[in-house]
């Protein structure tokens, strides 16, 4: 490979890395007005549910008057959140940690607050409607 081609290849790889870094830690949002939103905050194979929920609890601790944790959210009501953990189909041993909201903007903002204090959680994704089909065996979560 000649020197020019090596530089082009290196630059191409560098651009790919920059793109990856820029996208890591971003939130895929849903519509603000969604009345049945679910934020998949993180997925882990650690098996240490207390540790993973503690990461999520940091958002509540940092903003004690912002979100109200409830057993079941009311559709269309902002600032309420409830939490479940799910098994992940096709990913043996993986657990998804999910916030449920009655307002899309609430879940969007909760996910963004999480990556601000826990930038290594990855890229949370917020859905409108039903919980994604890949998530099974819902269990109450406790941040």
Tab-separated table of C-alpha atoms in Angstrom:
chain	number	residue	atom	x	y	z
A	1	UNK	CA	0.000	0.000	0.000
A	2	UNK	CA	1.448	3.365	-0.945
A	3	UNK	CA	1.848	6.231	1.524
A	4	UNK	CA	-1.051	8.234	0.092
A	5	UNK	CA	-3.432	5.279	0.392
A	6	UNK	CA	-2.267	4.622	3.969
A	7	UNK	CA	-3.022	8.232	4.926
A	8	UNK	CA	-6.463	8.064	3.281
A	9	UNK	CA	-7.219	4.818	5.133
A	10	UNK	CA	-6.040	6.254	8.449
A	11	UNK	CA	-8.122	9.385	7.927
A	12	UNK	CA	-11.134	7.262	7.065
A	13	UNK	CA	-10.694	5.241	10.244
A	14	UNK	CA	-10.241	8.412	12.251
A	15	UNK	CA	-13.449	9.846	10.863
A	16	UNK	CA	-15.282	6.642	11.747
A	17	UNK	CA	-13.985	6.870	15.312
A	18	UNK	CA	-14.952	10.525	15.592
A	19	UNK	CA	-18.446	9.705	14.332
A	20	UNK	CA	-18.764	6.858	16.817
A	21	UNK	CA	-17.625	9.031	19.703
A	22	UNK	CA	-19.999	11.815	18.694
A	23	UNK	CA	-22.957	9.414	18.679
A	24	UNK	CA	-22.080	7.575	21.875
A	25	UNK	CA	-24.042	8.857	24.819
A	26	UNK	CA	-26.828	10.425	22.793
A	27	UNK	CA	-30.533	9.851	23.374
A	28	UNK	CA	-32.875	8.656	20.648
A	29	UNK	CA	-36.005	10.589	21.588
A	30	UNK	CA	-39.708	10.037	21.063
A	31	UNK	CA	-42.418	12.638	20.423
A	32	UNK	CA	-42.844	15.075	23.314
A	33	UNK	CA	-46.607	14.518	23.370
A	34	UNK	CA	-46.474	10.720	23.494
A	35	UNK	CA	-48.754	9.531	26.322
A	36	UNK	CA	-47.181	6.068	26.722
A	37	UNK	CA	-43.388	6.375	26.618
A	38	UNK	CA	-40.656	3.944	27.636
A	39	UNK	CA	-36.978	4.861	27.977
A	40	UNK	CA	-34.600	1.924	27.702
A	41	UNK	CA	-31.973	3.555	29.890
A	42	UNK	CA	-29.306	0.870	29.796
A	43	UNK	CA	-28.764	-2.815	29.104
A	44	UNK	CA	-26.316	-4.810	31.176
A	45	UNK	CA	-25.118	-8.362	31.658
A	46	UNK	CA	-23.594	-7.591	35.063
A	47	UNK	CA	-26.389	-9.327	36.963
A	48	UNK	CA	-25.889	-6.729	39.699
A	49	UNK	CA	-29.316	-5.099	39.595
A	50	UNK	CA	-28.690	-2.983	42.694
A	51	UNK	CA	-25.593	-1.460	41.063
A	52	UNK	CA	-27.384	-0.720	37.783
A	53	UNK	CA	-30.410	0.814	39.534
A	54	UNK	CA	-28.051	2.943	41.641
A	55	UNK	CA	-26.811	4.492	38.390
A	56	UNK	CA	-30.399	5.413	37.530
A	57	UNK	CA	-31.081	6.628	41.083
A	58	UNK	CA	-28.396	9.259	40.529
A	59	UNK	CA	-30.813	11.155	38.274
A	60	UNK	CA	-33.436	11.251	41.019
A	61	UNK	CA	-30.863	12.261	43.628
A	62	UNK	CA	-29.495	15.059	41.436
A	63	UNK	CA	-33.024	16.377	40.772
A	64	UNK	CA	-35.065	15.534	43.890
A	65	UNK	CA	-37.988	17.832	43.099
A	66	UNK	CA	-38.270	17.180	39.371
A	67	UNK	CA	-39.571	13.634	38.872
A	68	UNK	CA	-42.208	11.822	40.909
A	69	UNK	CA	-41.685	8.060	41.152
A	70	UNK	CA	-45.027	6.235	41.014
A	71	UNK	CA	-46.150	2.617	40.749
A	72	UNK	CA	-48.014	3.309	37.502
A	73	UNK	CA	-47.820	6.464	35.377
A	74	UNK	CA	-50.918	8.340	34.236
A	75	UNK	CA	-51.082	8.829	30.441
A	76	UNK	CA	-50.491	12.462	29.526
A	77	UNK	CA	-49.066	13.387	32.938
A	78	UNK	CA	-45.599	14.931	32.886
A	79	UNK	CA	-42.839	14.298	35.431
A	80	UNK	CA	-44.149	10.924	36.629
A	81	UNK	CA	-41.881	7.888	36.161
A	82	UNK	CA	-42.086	4.232	37.070
A	83	UNK	CA	-39.399	1.617	36.574
A	84	UNK	CA	-39.141	-2.015	35.471
A	85	UNK	CA	-36.344	-4.324	34.487
A	86	UNK	CA	-36.730	-6.801	31.646
A	87	UNK	CA	-34.970	-9.832	30.246
A	88	UNK	CA	-33.722	-9.191	26.713
A	89	UNK	CA	-34.648	-11.774	24.057
A	90	UNK	CA	-31.761	-13.136	22.009
A	91	UNK	CA	-29.217	-11.738	24.477
A	92	UNK	CA	-28.658	-14.395	27.150
A	93	UNK	CA	-28.180	-12.908	30.607
A	94	UNK	CA	-28.896	-9.316	29.568
A	95	UNK	CA	-31.227	-7.064	31.545
A	96	UNK	CA	-32.792	-3.836	30.278
A	97	UNK	CA	-33.477	-1.092	32.832
A	98	UNK	CA	-36.503	0.925	31.718
A	99	UNK	CA	-38.288	4.107	32.810
A	100	UNK	CA	-41.987	4.407	31.930
A	101	UNK	CA	-43.588	7.821	31.491
A	102	UNK	CA	-47.032	9.196	30.688
A	103	UNK	CA	-45.397	11.984	28.674
A	104	UNK	CA	-42.725	11.542	25.995
A	105	UNK	CA	-40.880	14.689	27.001
A	106	UNK	CA	-40.511	13.354	30.539
A	107	UNK	CA	-38.807	10.153	29.353
A	108	UNK	CA	-36.657	12.103	26.876
A	109	UNK	CA	-35.474	14.432	29.619
A	110	UNK	CA	-34.896	11.615	32.131
A	111	UNK	CA	-32.720	9.752	29.613
A	112	UNK	CA	-30.737	12.923	28.865
A	113	UNK	CA	-30.228	13.563	32.581
A	114	UNK	CA	-28.910	10.002	32.942
A	115	UNK	CA	-26.219	10.372	30.277
A	116	UNK	CA	-25.122	13.677	31.805
A	117	UNK	CA	-24.311	12.030	35.131
A	118	UNK	CA	-23.503	8.544	33.762
A	119	UNK	CA	-21.922	9.144	30.333
A	120	UNK	CA	-20.762	5.530	30.083
A	121	UNK	CA	-24.279	4.013	30.064
A	122	UNK	CA	-24.395	4.113	26.278
A	123	UNK	CA	-27.200	5.629	24.260
A	124	UNK	CA	-30.664	5.413	25.832
A	125	UNK	CA	-33.584	5.012	23.443
A	126	UNK	CA	-37.092	6.306	24.131
A	127	UNK	CA	-40.096	4.576	22.538
A	128	UNK	CA	-43.737	5.595	22.185
A	129	UNK	CA	-46.475	2.967	22.464
A	130	UNK	CA	-45.805	-0.541	23.694
A	131	UNK	CA	-42.584	-1.726	25.300
A	132	UNK	CA	-40.299	-3.136	22.562
A	133	UNK	CA	-41.048	-6.807	21.802
A	134	UNK	CA	-37.449	-7.811	22.595
A	135	UNK	CA	-38.096	-7.025	26.269
A	136	UNK	CA	-39.774	-9.800	28.268
A	137	UNK	CA	-40.490	-10.852	31.838
A	138	UNK	CA	-41.147	-7.402	33.326
A	139	UNK	CA	-40.180	-7.076	36.967
A	140	UNK	CA	-40.543	-4.009	39.182
A	141	UNK	CA	-37.392	-1.918	39.289
A	142	UNK	CA	-36.201	0.088	42.225
A	143	UNK	CA	-33.758	2.919	41.650
